[in-house]
Amino acid sequence: MPTDQITIRGARQHNLKDLTLAIPRDRLVVFTGLSGSGKSSLALDTIYAEGQRRYVESLSAFARQFLGPMERPDLDGIDGLSPTISIDQKGSARNPRSTVGTMTEVYDYLRLLFARVGLPHCPICGREIHKQTIEQMADRIEEMPEGTRLMILGPVVRGRRGEYERLLDEIRKQGFSRVRVDGRVYDLGEMISISRQGRHDIEVVVDRIAVTHDRDHRTRLVDSLEVAAKLGRGSVLLAPVDGGAISMSLDYICAYDGTSVPEPEPRHFSFNTPEGACPVCAGLGAEPIAGESNRSERPCPVCGGARLKPESLAVSVAGLNIAEVAGLSVTEAIGFFESLELSDREETVARGILDEIRARLRFMVDVGLDYLTLARSATSLSGGETQRIRLATQIGSGLSGCLYVLDEPSVGLHQRDNRRLINTLLRLRDLGNSLIVVEHDEEIIRAADWMVDFGPGAGEQGGQVVAAGPLSEVMDDRRSLTAAYLRGDRRVRVPERRRTGNGKKLVIRGAAANNLKGIDVEIPLGSFVTVSGVSGSGKSSLVEDILAPRLAQHFDGARDEPGPHASIEGLEHLDKAIHVDQSPIGRTPRSNPATYTGVFTQIRELFAALPEARMRGYGPDRFSFNVKGGRCEACQGEGTLEIEMQFLPDVYVTCEVCQGTRYSREVLEVRFRGRSIADVLDITVDEAMCVFENIPRIMEKLRTLRDVGLGYIRLGQPASRLSGGEAQRVKLSTALSRRSTGRAIYLLDEPTTGLHYADVERLLNVLHRLVDQGNTVVVVEHNLDVLKTADWLVDLGPEAGARGGEVVAAGTPEQVAANPASYTGAYLRQLLHGTTASAA
């Protein structure tokens, strides 16, 4: 076998048709084709899955039992496969403690920087403070009233879990007789019980003295402090023998008010540790709500959303504390660290730390994320943003000889930033890696070394390679639908006329969520409206954070508060709001297009109304594979049985009782036009339209699924086997199938995610049909084929983050294209050149 290529033999995963394909190694390879044509099935579910399985199987049996077995993809084999790394849009962090800084590890280096060269200040008075010496501590003790009885303590455990019997025994053998555990003093001869679950402080009692002013006392005091400092690895605690609030440590101490703070360590700047986290909000930064486990959006009243203790926030580098540095955008942070002035000693200590921080920040700029702040919560990131952060992290790792599989890295990225992403992919390739990128973006396709076009259709009509090779060869292949769009033989047409709306407007006043600058935005009703702008310019803040929640409040009584704004005028002109965001549909095998769209409920009601079902007393629930009585009890309605193989991957076999139909034999005897309920789940949307052609309620939902290009999928296809584009369109079809009143507003967030040119064209036909019925459609988009067909375009910017949040241009695509300040307009000019749409 050639060593310069990866050869996939007999791939049959999902809809793949026993596919055999060879692709070059150490090249940028793009997989493209219709949504559902098999791109992700080969790239992620076959190539990446097999790479991961081989890695796990290379480990010992002992290690494999903890990782869990991995199922082998359905294929004959793969030759020339390198270690694989997937960078997809799934798995965005749901942990509220995760931030952009922690995901990229920049915050880890920031914590180290502040611990090593940060300048501590008093959290009370704000004055600069310095660490005490043993001599200075002895001086302060001698200033106390004569006769004051004190304990000198050496801290050996600070805030750690464990039992520590062995440690206590070692302390006893060293000659010490007393120890303080969690504030209580024990004799080391006693039995000391320490819970494994709790966090504990353990300090050795080095000496118990009464303050006097003679020379011998001074010598003993200094000696005891030195012993305690050695035990405590540089730290000493001083506490009254009889208890009380007075406590002193060999740490940083304010000369004005006596406030003592510990020597800065990286853990003191982590909001995930007891030593660093704000005790009120536990490091989450949000105000706690009495009696509720979740938290409000209001910042914590103690830390102000900074998440850290006051003493941690009192440490500064170049005048900024760590929360203020994390609050800078990536661009601003680069400027801060490039201009950072340190002393020679500090420069020597921090050089390696700063090199790592600057490199990671530049990688984020390279993938178009310069507008994000390091403190941005990971839960607020889009799938595309999360994927590009992971891409930047991989470049920083400097690995070579790997196979990277990426799923549409251009999602959510403005055309202006595409070149930077492409350069990043090429850089990863030039490090000696192979890249397989599932993409629809024309610029990335044209930048690839090798192209594989899947098709010819989608679903069961796809799963084959239509064309493969360098772009120049694929462009000449007349069988390739993608090549037809790249050549310009097929294209999304610019409409001959732009709608002017129905004369009414929806006006958002004083929009100020996130980076929006108190802007006013007009949306002409009865029009197809798009909101565009560079990534991070404020599009989602306007539509997702302000408009959608306000409409949900007005029409549905929702409780979620919209982002800051003055008012929204014109709501009286609407009677319904339908919002389609990017949240995923169900990902369990029991969820499918029929259940998600609700058409399965109507089909079950139809079966329950059949004479045979009525005679047997079957209700709609009897035709559900999730309910006792209707489902096959042998497999609990799964259709398959799992056989555990211990160290080998579990094997799934078809249920012998129901033969995979999921239903009991009695339920399968009820038939509609010769088909059982299981047969109906096994037919495509197009076939179902023939079966249910005389049932208007069912046909309405089926027709919408077909209109968004999903006529080929089976009604019962598990949601876990839908591609990203298919899942998004199932959700969209559900929203579009609601009865139109002609006064509804539809809000869509990047509906072209995962869609091929032909799929986009079909989707636009559906959306424009809604507008033709009198409705208003508002779409947040980067796709130029969508933007050029809009009646009205609102372009935000001019840049991202703090430099965005303003209306750069608003009007028809032609008017925006004529505006020299609009980045979107510059790209529209190229598309609209030679075409002009008139106002209707």
PDB file of N, CA, C and O in Angstrom, residues 188-244:
ATOM      1  N   LEU A 188      -0.636  15.260  70.222  1.00  0.00           N
ATOM      2  CA  LEU A 188      -0.340  14.231  69.223  1.00  0.00           C
ATOM      3  C   LEU A 188      -0.419  12.822  69.788  1.00  0.00           C
ATOM      4  O   LEU A 188      -0.375  11.838  69.048  1.00  0.00           O
ATOM      5  N   GLY A 189      -0.519  12.696  71.109  1.00  0.00           N
ATOM      6  CA  GLY A 189      -0.723  11.384  71.697  1.00  0.00           C
ATOM      7  C   GLY A 189      -2.166  10.927  71.617  1.00  0.00           C
ATOM      8  O   GLY A 189      -2.470   9.756  71.828  1.00  0.00           O
ATOM      9  N   GLU A 190      -3.079  11.861  71.323  1.00  0.00           N
ATOM     10  CA  GLU A 190      -4.497  11.520  71.221  1.00  0.00           C
ATOM     11  C   GLU A 190      -4.811  10.886  69.869  1.00  0.00           C
ATOM     12  O   GLU A 190      -4.048  10.989  68.904  1.00  0.00           O
ATOM     13  N   MET A 191      -5.962  10.240  69.791  1.00  0.00           N
ATOM     14  CA  MET A 191      -6.477   9.749  68.512  1.00  0.00           C
ATOM     15  C   MET A 191      -7.171  10.903  67.811  1.00  0.00           C
ATOM     16  O   MET A 191      -8.157  11.445  68.319  1.00  0.00           O
ATOM     17  N   ILE A 192      -6.646  11.318  66.661  1.00  0.00           N
ATOM     18  CA  ILE A 192      -7.204  12.463  65.927  1.00  0.00           C
ATOM     19  C   ILE A 192      -7.933  11.929  64.694  1.00  0.00           C
ATOM     20  O   ILE A 192      -7.334  11.286  63.832  1.00  0.00           O
ATOM     21  N   SER A 193      -9.229  12.185  64.611  1.00  0.00           N
ATOM     22  CA  SER A 193     -10.040  11.705  63.488  1.00  0.00           C
ATOM     23  C   SER A 193     -10.195  12.828  62.462  1.00  0.00           C
ATOM     24  O   SER A 193     -10.656  13.921  62.796  1.00  0.00           O
ATOM     25  N   ILE A 194      -9.783  12.541  61.231  1.00  0.00           N
ATOM     26  CA  ILE A 194      -9.876  13.537  60.155  1.00  0.00           C
ATOM     27  C   ILE A 194     -10.680  12.936  59.014  1.00  0.00           C
ATOM     28  O   ILE A 194     -10.307  11.901  58.456  1.00  0.00           O
ATOM     29  N   SER A 195     -11.765  13.581  58.639  1.00  0.00           N
ATOM     30  CA  SER A 195     -12.640  13.090  57.567  1.00  0.00           C
ATOM     31  C   SER A 195     -11.939  13.183  56.217  1.00  0.00           C
ATOM     32  O   SER A 195     -11.285  14.178  55.906  1.00  0.00           O
ATOM     33  N   ARG A 196     -12.098  12.137  55.420  1.00  0.00           N
ATOM     34  CA  ARG A 196     -11.491  12.145  54.082  1.00  0.00           C
ATOM     35  C   ARG A 196     -12.181  13.150  53.156  1.00  0.00           C
ATOM     36  O   ARG A 196     -11.581  13.698  52.244  1.00  0.00           O
ATOM     37  N   GLN A 197     -13.488  13.401  53.379  1.00  0.00           N
ATOM     38  CA  GLN A 197     -14.252  14.234  52.450  1.00  0.00           C
ATOM     39  C   GLN A 197     -13.976  15.730  52.616  1.00  0.00           C
ATOM     40  O   GLN A 197     -14.007  16.485  51.663  1.00  0.00           O
ATOM     41  N   GLY A 198     -13.742  16.177  53.842  1.00  0.00           N
ATOM     42  CA  GLY A 198     -13.629  17.620  54.075  1.00  0.00           C
ATOM     43  C   GLY A 198     -12.276  18.180  53.669  1.00  0.00           C
ATOM     44  O   GLY A 198     -11.296  17.464  53.471  1.00  0.00           O
ATOM     45  N   ARG A 199     -12.204  19.519  53.529  1.00  0.00           N
ATOM     46  CA  ARG A 199     -10.941  20.217  53.287  1.00  0.00           C
ATOM     47  C   ARG A 199     -10.381  20.640  54.638  1.00  0.00           C
ATOM     48  O   ARG A 199     -11.094  21.249  55.439  1.00  0.00           O
ATOM     49  N   HIS A 200      -9.101  20.373  54.868  1.00  0.00           N
ATOM     50  CA  HIS A 200      -8.536  20.560  56.191  1.00  0.00           C
ATOM     51  C   HIS A 200      -7.330  21.496  56.195  1.00  0.00           C
ATOM     52  O   HIS A 200      -6.604  21.592  55.198  1.00  0.00           O
ATOM     53  N   ASP A 201      -7.143  22.169  57.355  1.00  0.00           N
ATOM     54  CA  ASP A 201      -5.940  22.932  57.654  1.00  0.00           C
ATOM     55  C   ASP A 201      -5.245  22.240  58.823  1.00  0.00           C
ATOM     56  O   ASP A 201      -5.877  21.949  59.848  1.00  0.00           O
ATOM     57  N   ILE A 202      -3.958  21.947  58.677  1.00  0.00           N
ATOM     58  CA  ILE A 202      -3.179  21.320  59.752  1.00  0.00           C
ATOM     59  C   ILE A 202      -1.932  22.166  59.995  1.00  0.00           C
ATOM     60  O   ILE A 202      -1.165  22.423  59.052  1.00  0.00           O
ATOM     61  N   GLU A 203      -1.767  22.615  61.253  1.00  0.00           N
ATOM     62  CA  GLU A 203      -0.596  23.416  61.610  1.00  0.00           C
ATOM     63  C   GLU A 203       0.095  22.786  62.819  1.00  0.00           C
ATOM     64  O   GLU A 203      -0.555  22.426  63.808  1.00  0.00           O
ATOM     65  N   VAL A 204       1.423  22.662  62.735  1.00  0.00           N
ATOM     66  CA  VAL A 204       2.210  22.140  63.851  1.00  0.00           C
ATOM     67  C   VAL A 204       2.435  23.261  64.866  1.00  0.00           C
ATOM     68  O   VAL A 204       2.823  24.378  64.500  1.00  0.00           O
ATOM     69  N   VAL A 205       2.171  22.984  66.142  1.00  0.00           N
ATOM     70  CA  VAL A 205       2.457  23.953  67.203  1.00  0.00           C
ATOM     71  C   VAL A 205       3.951  23.866  67.525  1.00  0.00           C
ATOM     72  O   VAL A 205       4.416  22.921  68.170  1.00  0.00           O
ATOM     73  N   VAL A 206       4.708  24.850  67.024  1.00  0.00           N
ATOM     74  CA  VAL A 206       6.161  24.849  67.206  1.00  0.00           C
ATOM     75  C   VAL A 206       6.542  25.329  68.606  1.00  0.00           C
ATOM     76  O   VAL A 206       7.457  24.808  69.244  1.00  0.00           O
ATOM     77  N   ASP A 207       5.823  26.349  69.103  1.00  0.00           N
ATOM     78  CA  ASP A 207       6.171  26.920  70.414  1.00  0.00           C
ATOM     79  C   ASP A 207       4.945  27.614  70.994  1.00  0.00           C
ATOM     80  O   ASP A 207       4.041  28.032  70.258  1.00  0.00           O
ATOM     81  N   ARG A 208       4.935  27.693  72.341  1.00  0.00           N
ATOM     82  CA  ARG A 208       3.924  28.472  73.054  1.00  0.00           C
ATOM     83  C   ARG A 208       4.707  29.396  73.988  1.00  0.00           C
ATOM     84  O   ARG A 208       5.418  28.932  74.873  1.00  0.00           O
ATOM     85  N   ILE A 209       4.605  30.691  73.746  1.00  0.00           N
ATOM     86  CA  ILE A 209       5.429  31.645  74.480  1.00  0.00           C
ATOM     87  C   ILE A 209       4.583  32.754  75.077  1.00  0.00           C
ATOM     88  O   ILE A 209       3.459  33.010  74.622  1.00  0.00           O
ATOM     89  N   ALA A 210       5.146  33.383  76.098  1.00  0.00           N
ATOM     90  CA  ALA A 210       4.571  34.602  76.660  1.00  0.00           C
ATOM     91  C   ALA A 210       5.522  35.748  76.330  1.00  0.00           C
ATOM     92  O   ALA A 210       6.742  35.629  76.486  1.00  0.00           O
ATOM     93  N   VAL A 211       5.002  36.858  75.808  1.00  0.00           N
ATOM     94  CA  VAL A 211       5.838  37.971  75.345  1.00  0.00           C
ATOM     95  C   VAL A 211       6.580  38.597  76.522  1.00  0.00           C
ATOM     96  O   VAL A 211       5.982  38.982  77.539  1.00  0.00           O
ATOM     97  N   THR A 212       7.924  38.664  76.393  1.00  0.00           N
ATOM     98  CA  THR A 212       8.781  39.403  77.329  1.00  0.00           C
ATOM     99  C   THR A 212       9.782  40.187  76.502  1.00  0.00           C
ATOM    100  O   THR A 212       9.824  40.065  75.270  1.00  0.00           O
ATOM    101  N   HIS A 213      10.602  41.000  77.139  1.00  0.00           N
ATOM    102  CA  HIS A 213      11.509  41.865  76.389  1.00  0.00           C
ATOM    103  C   HIS A 213      12.970  41.592  76.705  1.00  0.00           C
ATOM    104  O   HIS A 213      13.831  42.460  76.541  1.00  0.00           O
ATOM    105  N   ASP A 214      13.304  40.373  77.152  1.00  0.00           N
ATOM    106  CA  ASP A 214      14.713  40.080  77.430  1.00  0.00           C
ATOM    107  C   ASP A 214      15.361  39.446  76.205  1.00  0.00           C
ATOM    108  O   ASP A 214      14.698  38.956  75.296  1.00  0.00           O
ATOM    109  N   ARG A 215      16.728  39.440  76.173  1.00  0.00           N
ATOM    110  CA  ARG A 215      17.479  38.983  75.009  1.00  0.00           C
ATOM    111  C   ARG A 215      17.242  37.504  74.730  1.00  0.00           C
ATOM    112  O   ARG A 215      17.118  37.095  73.573  1.00  0.00           O
ATOM    113  N   ASP A 216      17.209  36.659  75.822  1.00  0.00           N
ATOM    114  CA  ASP A 216      17.007  35.220  75.613  1.00  0.00           C
ATOM    115  C   ASP A 216      15.660  34.937  74.938  1.00  0.00           C
ATOM    116  O   ASP A 216      15.544  34.041  74.102  1.00  0.00           O
ATOM    117  N   HIS A 217      14.650  35.697  75.340  1.00  0.00           N
ATOM    118  CA  HIS A 217      13.320  35.525  74.723  1.00  0.00           C
ATOM    119  C   HIS A 217      13.381  35.834  73.236  1.00  0.00           C
ATOM    120  O   HIS A 217      12.785  35.130  72.421  1.00  0.00           O
ATOM    121  N   ARG A 218      14.098  36.866  72.863  1.00  0.00           N
ATOM    122  CA  ARG A 218      14.227  37.260  71.455  1.00  0.00           C
ATOM    123  C   ARG A 218      14.881  36.135  70.645  1.00  0.00           C
ATOM    124  O   ARG A 218      14.436  35.795  69.552  1.00  0.00           O
ATOM    125  N   THR A 219      15.946  35.531  71.197  1.00  0.00           N
ATOM    126  CA  THR A 219      16.644  34.450  70.496  1.00  0.00           C
ATOM    127  C   THR A 219      15.726  33.252  70.293  1.00  0.00           C
ATOM    128  O   THR A 219      15.643  32.667  69.210  1.00  0.00           O
ATOM    129  N   ARG A 220      15.000  32.882  71.349  1.00  0.00           N
ATOM    130  CA  ARG A 220      14.068  31.755  71.260  1.00  0.00           C
ATOM    131  C   ARG A 220      12.962  32.037  70.252  1.00  0.00           C
ATOM    132  O   ARG A 220      12.569  31.161  69.475  1.00  0.00           O
ATOM    133  N   LEU A 221      12.466  33.272  70.264  1.00  0.00           N
ATOM    134  CA  LEU A 221      11.384  33.660  69.356  1.00  0.00           C
ATOM    135  C   LEU A 221      11.819  33.518  67.900  1.00  0.00           C
ATOM    136  O   LEU A 221      11.112  32.928  67.075  1.00  0.00           O
ATOM    137  N   VAL A 222      13.011  34.035  67.583  1.00  0.00           N
ATOM    138  CA  VAL A 222      13.510  33.972  66.199  1.00  0.00           C
ATOM    139  C   VAL A 222      13.742  32.524  65.786  1.00  0.00           C
ATOM    140  O   VAL A 222      13.398  32.109  64.662  1.00  0.00           O
ATOM    141  N   ASP A 223      14.319  31.726  66.693  1.00  0.00           N
ATOM    142  CA  ASP A 223      14.553  30.312  66.374  1.00  0.00           C
ATOM    143  C   ASP A 223      13.239  29.584  66.088  1.00  0.00           C
ATOM    144  O   ASP A 223      13.141  28.788  65.141  1.00  0.00           O
ATOM    145  N   SER A 224      12.217  29.834  66.900  1.00  0.00           N
ATOM    146  CA  SER A 224      10.923  29.172  66.711  1.00  0.00           C
ATOM    147  C   SER A 224      10.273  29.589  65.391  1.00  0.00           C
ATOM    148  O   SER A 224       9.666  28.763  64.687  1.00  0.00           O
ATOM    149  N   LEU A 225      10.387  30.871  65.069  1.00  0.00           N
ATOM    150  CA  LEU A 225       9.819  31.355  63.805  1.00  0.00           C
ATOM    151  C   LEU A 225      10.513  30.703  62.609  1.00  0.00           C
ATOM    152  O   LEU A 225       9.869  30.367  61.608  1.00  0.00           O
ATOM    153  N   GLU A 226      11.822  30.503  62.720  1.00  0.00           N
ATOM    154  CA  GLU A 226      12.556  29.875  61.620  1.00  0.00           C
ATOM    155  C   GLU A 226      12.152  28.412  61.454  1.00  0.00           C
ATOM    156  O   GLU A 226      12.018  27.917  60.330  1.00  0.00           O
ATOM    157  N   VAL A 227      11.956  27.700  62.582  1.00  0.00           N
ATOM    158  CA  VAL A 227      11.503  26.306  62.498  1.00  0.00           C
ATOM    159  C   VAL A 227      10.117  26.238  61.863  1.00  0.00           C
ATOM    160  O   VAL A 227       9.838  25.397  60.993  1.00  0.00           O
ATOM    161  N   ALA A 228       9.220  27.130  62.293  1.00  0.00           N
ATOM    162  CA  ALA A 228       7.862  27.140  61.742  1.00  0.00           C
ATOM    163  C   ALA A 228       7.877  27.465  60.249  1.00  0.00           C
ATOM    164  O   ALA A 228       7.111  26.884  59.469  1.00  0.00           O
ATOM    165  N   ALA A 229       8.750  28.391  59.842  1.00  0.00           N
ATOM    166  CA  ALA A 229       8.849  28.749  58.425  1.00  0.00           C
ATOM    167  C   ALA A 229       9.341  27.571  57.598  1.00  0.00           C
ATOM    168  O   ALA A 229       8.901  27.360  56.459  1.00  0.00           O
ATOM    169  N   LYS A 230      10.264  26.783  58.172  1.00  0.00           N
ATOM    170  CA  LYS A 230      10.758  25.606  57.457  1.00  0.00           C
ATOM    171  C   LYS A 230       9.657  24.565  57.302  1.00  0.00           C
ATOM    172  O   LYS A 230       9.475  23.970  56.239  1.00  0.00           O
ATOM    173  N   LEU A 231       8.897  24.327  58.373  1.00  0.00           N
ATOM    174  CA  LEU A 231       7.788  23.378  58.305  1.00  0.00           C
ATOM    175  C   LEU A 231       6.717  23.835  57.311  1.00  0.00           C
ATOM    176  O   LEU A 231       6.148  23.035  56.564  1.00  0.00           O
ATOM    177  N   GLY A 232       6.443  25.119  57.343  1.00  0.00           N
ATOM    178  CA  GLY A 232       5.381  25.660  56.506  1.00  0.00           C
ATOM    179  C   GLY A 232       5.829  26.103  55.138  1.00  0.00           C
ATOM    180  O   GLY A 232       5.096  26.817  54.451  1.00  0.00           O
ATOM    181  N   ARG A 233       7.043  25.666  54.729  1.00  0.00           N
ATOM    182  CA  ARG A 233       7.582  26.021  53.410  1.00  0.00           C
ATOM    183  C   ARG A 233       7.495  27.525  53.171  1.00  0.00           C
ATOM    184  O   ARG A 233       7.000  27.987  52.140  1.00  0.00           O
ATOM    185  N   GLY A 234       7.977  28.288  54.157  1.00  0.00           N
ATOM    186  CA  GLY A 234       8.036  29.737  54.028  1.00  0.00           C
ATOM    187  C   GLY A 234       6.927  30.471  54.730  1.00  0.00           C
ATOM    188  O   GLY A 234       6.977  31.698  54.845  1.00  0.00           O
ATOM    189  N   SER A 235       5.899  29.762  55.196  1.00  0.00           N
ATOM    190  CA  SER A 235       4.769  30.410  55.861  1.00  0.00           C
ATOM    191  C   SER A 235       4.787  30.141  57.359  1.00  0.00           C
ATOM    192  O   SER A 235       5.162  29.053  57.803  1.00  0.00           O
ATOM    193  N   VAL A 236       4.390  31.134  58.125  1.00  0.00           N
ATOM    194  CA  VAL A 236       4.280  31.015  59.574  1.00  0.00           C
ATOM    195  C   VAL A 236       2.954  31.631  59.994  1.00  0.00           C
ATOM    196  O   VAL A 236       2.529  32.651  59.442  1.00  0.00           O
ATOM    197  N   LEU A 237       2.293  30.995  60.972  1.00  0.00           N
ATOM    198  CA  LEU A 237       1.084  31.565  61.542  1.00  0.00           C
ATOM    199  C   LEU A 237       1.324  31.856  63.017  1.00  0.00           C
ATOM    200  O   LEU A 237       2.053  31.130  63.703  1.00  0.00           O
ATOM    201  N   LEU A 238       0.710  32.921  63.527  1.00  0.00           N
ATOM    202  CA  LEU A 238       0.801  33.292  64.938  1.00  0.00           C
ATOM    203  C   LEU A 238      -0.615  33.464  65.452  1.00  0.00           C
ATOM    204  O   LEU A 238      -1.434  34.134  64.814  1.00  0.00           O
ATOM    205  N   ALA A 239      -0.961  32.835  66.575  1.00  0.00           N
ATOM    206  CA  ALA A 239      -2.328  32.923  67.093  1.00  0.00           C
ATOM    207  C   ALA A 239      -2.302  32.951  68.617  1.00  0.00           C
ATOM    208  O   ALA A 239      -1.413  32.363  69.237  1.00  0.00           O
ATOM    209  N   PRO A 240      -3.265  33.649  69.249  1.00  0.00           N
ATOM    210  CA  PRO A 240      -3.341  33.663  70.717  1.00  0.00           C
ATOM    211  C   PRO A 240      -3.600  32.267  71.268  1.00  0.00           C
ATOM    212  O   PRO A 240      -4.369  31.492  70.691  1.00  0.00           O
ATOM    213  N   VAL A 241      -2.961  31.938  72.370  1.00  0.00           N
ATOM    214  CA  VAL A 241      -3.155  30.631  73.003  1.00  0.00           C
ATOM    215  C   VAL A 241      -4.596  30.445  73.450  1.00  0.00           C
ATOM    216  O   VAL A 241      -5.183  29.368  73.334  1.00  0.00           O
ATOM    217  N   ASP A 242      -5.214  31.531  73.959  1.00  0.00           N
ATOM    218  CA  ASP A 242      -6.567  31.449  74.508  1.00  0.00           C
ATOM    219  C   ASP A 242      -7.651  31.716  73.464  1.00  0.00           C
ATOM    220  O   ASP A 242      -8.797  31.991  73.809  1.00  0.00           O
ATOM    221  N   GLY A 243      -7.300  31.658  72.223  1.00  0.00           N
ATOM    222  CA  GLY A 243      -8.281  31.936  71.178  1.00  0.00           C
ATOM    223  C   GLY A 243      -8.407  33.429  70.947  1.00  0.00           C
ATOM    224  O   GLY A 243      -7.655  34.234  71.475  1.00  0.00           O
ATOM    225  N   GLY A 244      -9.376  33.803  70.127  1.00  0.00           N
ATOM    226  CA  GLY A 244      -9.560  35.215  69.801  1.00  0.00           C
ATOM    227  C   GLY A 244      -9.333  35.458  68.328  1.00  0.00           C
ATOM    228  O   GLY A 244      -8.990  34.556  67.569  1.00  0.00           O
TER     229      GLY A 244
END
